[in-house]
Short mmCIF file of C-alpha atoms and ligand atoms in Angstrom, two decimals:
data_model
loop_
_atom_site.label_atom_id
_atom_site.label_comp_id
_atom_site.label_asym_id
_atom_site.label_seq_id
_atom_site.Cartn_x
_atom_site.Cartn_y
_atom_site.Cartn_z
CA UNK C 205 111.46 91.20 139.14
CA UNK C 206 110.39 89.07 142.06
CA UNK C 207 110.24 85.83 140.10
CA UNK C 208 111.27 83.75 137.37
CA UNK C 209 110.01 80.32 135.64
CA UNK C 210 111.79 78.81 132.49
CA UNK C 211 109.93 76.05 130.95
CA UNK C 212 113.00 74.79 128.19
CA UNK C 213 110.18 72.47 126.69
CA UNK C 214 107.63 75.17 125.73
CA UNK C 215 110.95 77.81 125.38
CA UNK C 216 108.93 80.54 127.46
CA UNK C 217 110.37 82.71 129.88
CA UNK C 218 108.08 83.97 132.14
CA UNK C 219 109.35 86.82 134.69
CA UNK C 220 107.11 88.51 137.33
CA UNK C 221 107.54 91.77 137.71
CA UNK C 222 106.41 94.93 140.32
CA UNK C 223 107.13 98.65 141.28
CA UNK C 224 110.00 98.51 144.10
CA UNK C 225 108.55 99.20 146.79
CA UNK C 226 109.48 102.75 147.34
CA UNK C 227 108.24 104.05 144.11
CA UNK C 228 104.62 105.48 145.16
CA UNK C 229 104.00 107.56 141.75
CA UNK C 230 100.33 106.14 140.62
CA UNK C 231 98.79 108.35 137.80
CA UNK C 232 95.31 107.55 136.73
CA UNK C 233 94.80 106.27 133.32
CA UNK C 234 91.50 109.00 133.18
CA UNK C 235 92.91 112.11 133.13
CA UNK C 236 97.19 111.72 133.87
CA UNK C 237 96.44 113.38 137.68
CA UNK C 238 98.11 111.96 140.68
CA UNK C 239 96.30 109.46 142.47
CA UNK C 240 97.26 108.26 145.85
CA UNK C 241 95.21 105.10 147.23
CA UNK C 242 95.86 101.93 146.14
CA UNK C 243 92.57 100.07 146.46
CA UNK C 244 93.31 96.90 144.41
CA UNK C 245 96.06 94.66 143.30
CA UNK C 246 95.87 93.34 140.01
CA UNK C 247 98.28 91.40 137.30
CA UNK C 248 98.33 91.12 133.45
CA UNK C 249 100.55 88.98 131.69
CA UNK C 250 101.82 90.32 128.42
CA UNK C 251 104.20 89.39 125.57
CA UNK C 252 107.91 90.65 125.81
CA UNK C 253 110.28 90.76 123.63
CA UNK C 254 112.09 87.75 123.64
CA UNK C 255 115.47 85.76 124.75
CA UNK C 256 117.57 83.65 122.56
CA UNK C 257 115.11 81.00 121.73
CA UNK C 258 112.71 81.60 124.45
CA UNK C 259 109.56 83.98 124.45
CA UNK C 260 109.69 86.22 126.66
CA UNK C 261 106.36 86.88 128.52
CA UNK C 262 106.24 89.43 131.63
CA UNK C 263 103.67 89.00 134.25
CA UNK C 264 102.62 92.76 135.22
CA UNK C 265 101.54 93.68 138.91
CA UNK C 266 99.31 96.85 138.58
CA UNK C 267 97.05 98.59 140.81
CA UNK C 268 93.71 100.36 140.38
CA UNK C 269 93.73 103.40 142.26
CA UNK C 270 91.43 106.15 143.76
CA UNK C 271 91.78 109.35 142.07
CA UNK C 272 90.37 112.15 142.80
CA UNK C 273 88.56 113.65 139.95
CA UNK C 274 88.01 110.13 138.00
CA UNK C 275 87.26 108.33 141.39
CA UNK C 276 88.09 104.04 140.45
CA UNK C 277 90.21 103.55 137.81
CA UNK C 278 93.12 101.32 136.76
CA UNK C 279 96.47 103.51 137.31
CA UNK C 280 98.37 103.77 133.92
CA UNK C 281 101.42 101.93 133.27
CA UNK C 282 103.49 102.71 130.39
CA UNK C 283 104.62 99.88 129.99
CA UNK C 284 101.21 98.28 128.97
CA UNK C 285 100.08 100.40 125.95
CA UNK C 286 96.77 99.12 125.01
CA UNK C 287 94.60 96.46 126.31
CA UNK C 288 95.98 93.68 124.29
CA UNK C 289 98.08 91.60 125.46
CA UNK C 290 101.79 92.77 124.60
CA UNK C 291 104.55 95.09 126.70
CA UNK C 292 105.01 98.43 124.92
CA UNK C 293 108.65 97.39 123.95
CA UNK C 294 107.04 94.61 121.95
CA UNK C 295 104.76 96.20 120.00
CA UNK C 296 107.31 99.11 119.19
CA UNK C 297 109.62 96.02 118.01
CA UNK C 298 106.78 94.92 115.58
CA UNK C 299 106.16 98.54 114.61
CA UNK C 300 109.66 99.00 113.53
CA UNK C 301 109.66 95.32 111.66
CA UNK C 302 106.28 96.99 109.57
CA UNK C 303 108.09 99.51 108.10
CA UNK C 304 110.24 97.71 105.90
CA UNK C 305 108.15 94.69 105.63
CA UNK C 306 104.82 93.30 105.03
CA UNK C 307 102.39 92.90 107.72
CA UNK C 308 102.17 89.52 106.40
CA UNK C 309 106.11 88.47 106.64
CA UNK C 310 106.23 90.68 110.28
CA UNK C 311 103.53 88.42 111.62
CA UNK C 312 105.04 85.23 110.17
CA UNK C 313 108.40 86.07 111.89
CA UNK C 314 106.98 86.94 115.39
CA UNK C 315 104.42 84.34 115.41
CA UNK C 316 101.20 86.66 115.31
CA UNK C 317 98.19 86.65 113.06
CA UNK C 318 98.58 89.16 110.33
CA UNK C 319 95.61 91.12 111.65
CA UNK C 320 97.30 91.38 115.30
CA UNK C 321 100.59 92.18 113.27
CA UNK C 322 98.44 95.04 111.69
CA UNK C 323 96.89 96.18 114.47
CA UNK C 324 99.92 96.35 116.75
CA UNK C 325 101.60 98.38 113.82
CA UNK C 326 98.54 100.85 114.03
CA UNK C 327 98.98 101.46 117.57
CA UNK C 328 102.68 101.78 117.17
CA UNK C 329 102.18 104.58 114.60
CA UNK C 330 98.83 106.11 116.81
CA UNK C 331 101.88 106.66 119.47
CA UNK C 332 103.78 108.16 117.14
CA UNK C 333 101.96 110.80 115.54
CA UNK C 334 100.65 111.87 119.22
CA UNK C 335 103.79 113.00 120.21
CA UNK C 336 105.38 114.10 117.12
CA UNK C 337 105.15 118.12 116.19
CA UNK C 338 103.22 118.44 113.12
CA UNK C 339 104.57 120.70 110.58
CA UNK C 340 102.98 123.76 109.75
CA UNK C 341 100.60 123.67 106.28
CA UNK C 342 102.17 126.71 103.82
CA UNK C 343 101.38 124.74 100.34
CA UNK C 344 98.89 122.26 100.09
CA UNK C 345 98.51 120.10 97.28
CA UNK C 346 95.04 118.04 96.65
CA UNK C 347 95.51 114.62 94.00
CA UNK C 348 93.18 111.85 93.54
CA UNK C 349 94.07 108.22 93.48
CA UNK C 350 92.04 105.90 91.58
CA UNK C 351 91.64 102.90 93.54
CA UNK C 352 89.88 100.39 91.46
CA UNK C 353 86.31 99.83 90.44
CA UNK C 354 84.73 98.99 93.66
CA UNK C 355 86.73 102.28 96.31
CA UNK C 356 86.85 104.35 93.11
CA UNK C 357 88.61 107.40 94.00
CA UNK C 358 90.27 108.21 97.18
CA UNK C 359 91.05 112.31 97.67
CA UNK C 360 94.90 113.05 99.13
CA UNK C 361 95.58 116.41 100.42
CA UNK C 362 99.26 116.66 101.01
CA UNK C 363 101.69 119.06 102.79
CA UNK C 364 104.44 120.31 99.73
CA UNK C 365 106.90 121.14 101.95
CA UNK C 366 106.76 118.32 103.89
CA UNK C 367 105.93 116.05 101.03
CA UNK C 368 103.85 114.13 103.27
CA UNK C 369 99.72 113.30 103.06
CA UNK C 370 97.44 114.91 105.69
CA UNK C 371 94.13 113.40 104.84
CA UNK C 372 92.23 111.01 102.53
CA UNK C 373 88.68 111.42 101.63
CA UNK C 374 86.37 109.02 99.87
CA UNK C 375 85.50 110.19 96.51
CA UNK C 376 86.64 113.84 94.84
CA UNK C 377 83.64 115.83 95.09
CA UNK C 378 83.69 119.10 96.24
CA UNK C 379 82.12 118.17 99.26
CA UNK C 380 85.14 115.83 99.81
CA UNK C 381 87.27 118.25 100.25
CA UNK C 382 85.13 120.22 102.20
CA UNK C 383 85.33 117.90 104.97
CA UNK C 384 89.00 117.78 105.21
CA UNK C 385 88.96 122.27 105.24
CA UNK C 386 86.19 121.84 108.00
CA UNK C 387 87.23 118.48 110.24
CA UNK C 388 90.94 118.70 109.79
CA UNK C 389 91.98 122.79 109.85
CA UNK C 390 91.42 125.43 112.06
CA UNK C 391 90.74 128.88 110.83
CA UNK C 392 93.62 129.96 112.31
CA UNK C 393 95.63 126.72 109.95
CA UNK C 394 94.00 127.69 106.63
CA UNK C 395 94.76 131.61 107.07
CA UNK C 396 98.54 130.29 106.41
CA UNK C 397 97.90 128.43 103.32
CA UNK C 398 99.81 130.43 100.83
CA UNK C 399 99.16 128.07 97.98
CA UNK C 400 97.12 125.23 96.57
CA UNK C 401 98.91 122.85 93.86
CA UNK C 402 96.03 120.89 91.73
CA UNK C 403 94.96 119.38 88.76
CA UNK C 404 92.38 121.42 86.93
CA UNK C 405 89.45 119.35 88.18
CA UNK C 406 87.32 122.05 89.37
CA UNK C 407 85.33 120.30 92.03
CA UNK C 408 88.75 120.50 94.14
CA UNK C 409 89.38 124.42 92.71
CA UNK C 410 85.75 125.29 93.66
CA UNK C 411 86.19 123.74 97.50
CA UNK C 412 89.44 125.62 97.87
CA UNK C 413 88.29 129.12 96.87
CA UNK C 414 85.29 129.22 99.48
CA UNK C 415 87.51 127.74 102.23
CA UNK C 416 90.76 129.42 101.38
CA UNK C 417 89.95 132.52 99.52
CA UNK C 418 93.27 134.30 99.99
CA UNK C 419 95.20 131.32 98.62
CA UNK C 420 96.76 131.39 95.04
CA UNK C 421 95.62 128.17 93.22
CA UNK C 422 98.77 126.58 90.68
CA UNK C 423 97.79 124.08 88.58
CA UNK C 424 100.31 121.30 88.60
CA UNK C 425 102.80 121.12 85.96
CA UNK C 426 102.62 117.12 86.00
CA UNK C 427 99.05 117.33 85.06
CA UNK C 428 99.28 120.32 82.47
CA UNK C 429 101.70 118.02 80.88
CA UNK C 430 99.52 114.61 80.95
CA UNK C 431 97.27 116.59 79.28
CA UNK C 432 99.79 117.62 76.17
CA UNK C 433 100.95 114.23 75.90
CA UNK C 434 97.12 112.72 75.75
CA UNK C 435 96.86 115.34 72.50
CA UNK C 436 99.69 114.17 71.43
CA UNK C 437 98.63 110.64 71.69
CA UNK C 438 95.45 111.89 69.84
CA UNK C 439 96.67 113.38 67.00
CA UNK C 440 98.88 109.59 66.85
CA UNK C 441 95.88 107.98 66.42
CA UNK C 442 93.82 110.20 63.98
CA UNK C 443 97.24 109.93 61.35
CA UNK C 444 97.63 106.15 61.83
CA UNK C 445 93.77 105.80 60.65
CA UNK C 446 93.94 108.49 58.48
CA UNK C 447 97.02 106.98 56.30
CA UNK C 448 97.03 103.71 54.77
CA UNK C 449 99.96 101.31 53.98
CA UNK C 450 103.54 102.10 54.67
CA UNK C 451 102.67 105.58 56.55
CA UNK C 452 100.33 103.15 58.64
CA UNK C 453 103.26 100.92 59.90
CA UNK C 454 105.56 103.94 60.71
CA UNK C 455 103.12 105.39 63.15
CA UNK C 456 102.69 101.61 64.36
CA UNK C 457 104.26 101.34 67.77
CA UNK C 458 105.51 104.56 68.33
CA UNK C 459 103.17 105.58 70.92
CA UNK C 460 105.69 105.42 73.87
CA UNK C 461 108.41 106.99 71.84
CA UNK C 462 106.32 109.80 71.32
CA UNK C 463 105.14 110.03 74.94
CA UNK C 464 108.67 110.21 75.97
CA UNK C 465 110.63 113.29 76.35
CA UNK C 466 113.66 113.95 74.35
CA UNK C 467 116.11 114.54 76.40
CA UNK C 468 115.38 110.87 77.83
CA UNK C 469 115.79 109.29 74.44
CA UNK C 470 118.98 107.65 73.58
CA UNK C 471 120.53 108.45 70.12
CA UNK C 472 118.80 105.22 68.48
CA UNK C 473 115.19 106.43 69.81
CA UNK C 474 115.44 109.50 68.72
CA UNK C 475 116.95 108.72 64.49
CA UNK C 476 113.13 106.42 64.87
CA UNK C 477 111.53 109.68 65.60
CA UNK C 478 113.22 111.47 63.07
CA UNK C 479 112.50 109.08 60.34
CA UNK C 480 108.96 109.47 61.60
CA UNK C 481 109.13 112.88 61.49
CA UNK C 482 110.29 113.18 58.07
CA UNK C 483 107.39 111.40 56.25
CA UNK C 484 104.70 112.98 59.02
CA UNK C 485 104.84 116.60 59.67
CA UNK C 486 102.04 116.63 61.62
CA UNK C 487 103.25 114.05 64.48
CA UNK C 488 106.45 116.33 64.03
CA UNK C 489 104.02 119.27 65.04
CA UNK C 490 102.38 117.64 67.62
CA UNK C 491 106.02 116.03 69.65
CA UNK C 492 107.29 119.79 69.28
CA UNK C 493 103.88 121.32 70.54
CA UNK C 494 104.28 119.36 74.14
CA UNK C 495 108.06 119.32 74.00
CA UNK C 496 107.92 122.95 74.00
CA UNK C 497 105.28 123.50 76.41
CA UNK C 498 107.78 122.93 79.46
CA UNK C 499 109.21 125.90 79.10
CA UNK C 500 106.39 127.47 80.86
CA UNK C 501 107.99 126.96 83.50
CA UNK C 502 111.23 128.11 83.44
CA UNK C 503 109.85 131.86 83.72
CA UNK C 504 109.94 133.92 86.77
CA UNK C 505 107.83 137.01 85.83
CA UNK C 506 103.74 136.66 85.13
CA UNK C 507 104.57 139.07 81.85
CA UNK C 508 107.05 136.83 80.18
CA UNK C 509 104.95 133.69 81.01
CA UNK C 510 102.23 134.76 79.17
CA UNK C 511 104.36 135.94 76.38
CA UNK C 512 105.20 132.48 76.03
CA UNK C 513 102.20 130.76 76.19
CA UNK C 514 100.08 133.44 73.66
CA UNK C 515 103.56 132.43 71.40
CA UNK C 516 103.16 128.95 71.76
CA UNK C 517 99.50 129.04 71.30
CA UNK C 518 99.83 131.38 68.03
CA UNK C 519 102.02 128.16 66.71
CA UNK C 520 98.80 126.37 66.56
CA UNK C 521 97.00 128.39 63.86
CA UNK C 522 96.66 126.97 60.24
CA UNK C 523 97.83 123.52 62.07
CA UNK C 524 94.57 121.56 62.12
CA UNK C 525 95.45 119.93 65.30
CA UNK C 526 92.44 119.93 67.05
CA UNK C 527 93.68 118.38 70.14
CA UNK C 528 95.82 120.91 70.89
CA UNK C 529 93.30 123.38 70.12
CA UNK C 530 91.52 122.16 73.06
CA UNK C 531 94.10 121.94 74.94
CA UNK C 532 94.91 125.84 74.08
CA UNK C 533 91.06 127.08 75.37
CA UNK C 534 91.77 124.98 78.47
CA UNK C 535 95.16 126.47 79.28
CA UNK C 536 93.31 130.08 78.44
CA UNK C 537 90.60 129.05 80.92
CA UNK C 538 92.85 128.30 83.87
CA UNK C 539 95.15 130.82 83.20
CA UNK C 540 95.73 132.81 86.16
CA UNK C 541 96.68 129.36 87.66
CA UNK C 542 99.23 128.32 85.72
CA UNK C 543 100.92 132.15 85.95
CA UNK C 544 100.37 131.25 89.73
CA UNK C 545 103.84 129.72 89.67
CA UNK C 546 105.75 132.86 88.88
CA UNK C 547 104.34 134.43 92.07
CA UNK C 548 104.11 131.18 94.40
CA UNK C 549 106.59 128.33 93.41
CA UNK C 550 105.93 125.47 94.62
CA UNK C 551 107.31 122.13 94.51
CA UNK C 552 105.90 120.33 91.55
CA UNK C 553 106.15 116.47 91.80
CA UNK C 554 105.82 115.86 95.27
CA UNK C 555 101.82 115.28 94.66
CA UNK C 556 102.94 112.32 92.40
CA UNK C 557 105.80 111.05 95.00
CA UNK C 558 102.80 110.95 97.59
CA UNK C 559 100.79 109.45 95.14
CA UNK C 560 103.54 106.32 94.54
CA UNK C 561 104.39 105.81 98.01
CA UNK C 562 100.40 105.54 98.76
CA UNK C 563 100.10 102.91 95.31
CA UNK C 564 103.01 101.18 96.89
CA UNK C 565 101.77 100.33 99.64
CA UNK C 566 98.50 99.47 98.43
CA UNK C 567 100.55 96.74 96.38
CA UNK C 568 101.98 95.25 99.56
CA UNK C 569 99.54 94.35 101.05
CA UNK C 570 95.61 94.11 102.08
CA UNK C 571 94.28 95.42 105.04
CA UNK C 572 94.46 99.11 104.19
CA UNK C 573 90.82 99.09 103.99
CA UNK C 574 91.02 101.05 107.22
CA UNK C 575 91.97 104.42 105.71
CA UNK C 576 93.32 105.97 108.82
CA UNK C 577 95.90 102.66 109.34
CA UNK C 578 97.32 103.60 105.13
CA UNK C 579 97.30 107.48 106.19
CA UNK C 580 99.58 106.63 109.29
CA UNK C 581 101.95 104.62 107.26
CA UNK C 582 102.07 107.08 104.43
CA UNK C 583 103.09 109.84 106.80
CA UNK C 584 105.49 107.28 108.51
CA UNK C 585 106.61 106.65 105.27
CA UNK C 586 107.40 110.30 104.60
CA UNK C 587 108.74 111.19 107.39
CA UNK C 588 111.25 108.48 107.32
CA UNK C 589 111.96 108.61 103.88
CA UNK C 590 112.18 105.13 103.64
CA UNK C 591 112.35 102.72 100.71
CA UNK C 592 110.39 99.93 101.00
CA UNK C 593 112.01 96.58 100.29
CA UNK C 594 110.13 94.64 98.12
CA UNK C 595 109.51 91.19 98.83
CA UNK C 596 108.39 88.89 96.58
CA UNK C 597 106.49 85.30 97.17
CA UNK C 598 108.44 82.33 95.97
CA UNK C 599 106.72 81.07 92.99
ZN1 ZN U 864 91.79 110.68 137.01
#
C-alpha cells in the first residue's frame, strides 16, 4: 500500500495498492505462461471488504504485459477475479453470505443489487467447482422435477453416492437425457456406471440402455411405492361412491390416514383405521396390499424376491381390486428392475433428497432461471450439507 484517503463523511476507505517492487512474477491472463515485459501501467479500483463502518475500496495497480505466445495482454491478478468491479476476497465474502441466505437479504446487507448479489454468488461457486475434484459416477440416478406450467419439467441426473445433482435438462424426453450421456460423460465415465436408479418412465430407461448398455437399471423404491399408494387412493374413491350413507362418511377424510404408513401412525390413528377396516374389507385389502409391498426390499437374493412378489401378487386373485391389478402387470413388466436391487443396492431416497434441496431453493428465491447458477448451488448445497435457514418476510 503506497497510499491511503479516509473520507469519514462518505465512510469510504480508499487504499492504493502495488506489487513491491522486487516481485517481477507477471503471468498472462491468456494462457497462465510467464511473461516478462511490462509495456503498460494500468489501475482498477474495486470493492473490498470493509472496515468498521467504512467501505473498503482498493485501488489496484496492474500491468499489461508482453507474452510470448499471447503477445498484449493484461497480466492476471488474483486478486481481481472477474471484470466487475470487486477484490476476490469480496466476492468470496458474498459467496459465503449466499449459502445460508437469500440473494435478496445478501444484497440488502452488503448494499448490492440482488442481480450483482446473484451474479457475484455465481462466480464464487464457478471458482469453486474448477478446482474441486469431482467424484467419480458409480450409480446414477435420473428424477424429474415438475416445475410449473410454463418450465414444465426439468430432468436431474444425480450422483447416489455422492447424493449430489450433475446435470439438469429441459424436459424428460429421451433425447433429454441423451444430451447429458453425450455433452457431460466420456466413454471412458459411463463404462463405470454400475447402476441406474429410476422411475419406470421409459423415455429415461430407453436413453440409458443405448448409452449405458452394461448398466443394471433399479427402479426406485420411492416411486414403486407412489404407485401402490395412488391404487390405494383409487380403490378409496371407487368405495366412497360406491356406498351410500354411513359407509360414505367413514371413508370421508381418511385419505391421508390411508396414505400413511403404519408404523408412523400413533395408537389413536391407527383404532380410526381399524374401525374403518372393520365395516370395509376391501380398503382393509387395499392398506395391507401396499403395506406389504415394502418388503420387497428387505431380500438379498433375486430367487426369494420373486418368491415374494409372485406371493404377493397371488393375494390379488378373487379381490376385484383393479388398481392393484394394474399395478401387478406393471411390476411384472419391469421386473428384472426391481430384482436389480438384490444384485446392485443402491441408495434409495437420495433422488428425492436432491429433489427437495432443488424445490427448496426454487422457493427462496427467483433468479434460478439460469439453470447452470441452481445446478451450482445444488451441488454447493450437497457438498456442504447445509440446511438452509429459512427466512421469512415480515408480514
Ligand atoms: Zn499468454
Amino acid at each position: 500500500m503506497y497510499r491511503y484517503e479516509i473520507d469519514e463523511e462518505a465512510r469510504t476507505l480508499r487504499l492504493w495498492v502495488r506489487r513491491k517492487p522486487g516481485n517481477k512474477r507477471l503471468l498472462c491472463s491468456g494462457c497462465g505462461g510467464k511473461a516478462s515485459k511490462i509495456e503498460e501501467v494500468r489501475e482498477r479500483e474495486v470493492r473490498d471488504l470493509p472496515w468498521r463502518k467504512y467501505q473498503g475500496v482498493v485501488l489496484v495497480e496492474y500491468y499489461r504485459v508482453r507474452c510470448p505466445k499471447c503477445g498484449l495482454k493484461v497480466e492476471s491478478v488474483p486478486q481481481l477475479p472477474s471484470k466487475a468491479p470487486f477484490s476476490k476476497d469480496f466476492e468470496d465474502a458474498v459467496g459465503l453470505a449466499c449459502e445460508s441466505a437469500a440473494a435478496r437479504q445478501v444484497a440488502r446487507l452488503f448494499g448490492l443489487a440482488p442481480s450483482t448479489a446473484r451474479a457475484i454468488d455465481l462466480r464464487y461457486l464457478e471458482r469453486w467447482t474448477k478446482k474441486r475434484k469431482k467424484p467419480i459416477l458409480r450409480d446414477l440416478g435420473v428424477d424429474e422435477i415438475y416445475l410449473g406450467k410454463t418450465q414444465k419439467f426439468l430432468t436431474v441426473a444425480s450422483n447416489l453416492e455422492t447424493g449430489e445433482p450433475l446435470w439438469f435438462g429441459k424436459d424428460r424426453k429421451e433425447e433429454t437425457l441423451d444430451e447429458f450421456f453425450r455433452t457431460e460423460l466420456s466413454v471412458f465415465q459411463r463404462k463405470r456406471i454400475r447402476a441406474a436408479c429410476v422411475d419406470m418412465w421409459e423415455p429415461f430407461t430407453a436413453s440409458i440402455l443405448t448409452w449405458v448398455p452394461e448398466c443394471r437399471i433399479v427402479f426406485d423404491k420411492f416411486h414403486v411405492m407412489q404407485h401402490a399408494a395412488k391404487a390405494v387412493d383409487e380403490v378409496r374413491r371407487a368405495e366412497f361412491f360406491r356406498k351410500s350413507g354411513r359407509m360414505r362418511g367413514l371413508v370421508k377424510g381418511k385419505r391421508w390416514l390411508l396414505l400413511s404408513r403404519w408404523v408412523n401412525l400413533d395408537s389413536r390413528k391407527r383404532q380410526l383405521l381399524n374401525d374403518l377396516f372393520r365395516l370395509n374389507r376391501r380398503m382393509m385389502k387395499a392398506y395391507l396390499l401396499k403395506e406389504s409391498l415394502d418388503r420387497l426390499w428387505t431380500y438379498r437374493y433375486e430367487g426369494a424376491a420373486l418368491r415374494y412378489l409372485n406371493q404377493w401378487i397371488n393375494q390379488l386373485r378373487w379381490q376385484r381390486l383393479d388398481p392393484f391389478k394394474k399395478l401387478a402387470e406393471m411390476l411384472l413388466r419391469h421386473q428384472e428392475g426391481l430384482l436389480n436391487y438384490c444384485r446392485v443396492p443402491v441408495r434409495f431416497g437420495v433422488v428425492e433428497a436432491i429433489n427437495g434441496n432443488i424445490k427448496a431453493l426454487l422457493r427462496r428465491g427467483r433468479g434460478y432461471k439460469n439453470l447452470r447458477y441452481l445446478l451450482l448451488k445444488a451441488q454447493r448445497m450437497a457438498a456442504l450439507k447445509t440446511e438452509f435457514v429459512v427466512f421469512r418476510k415480515a408480514a
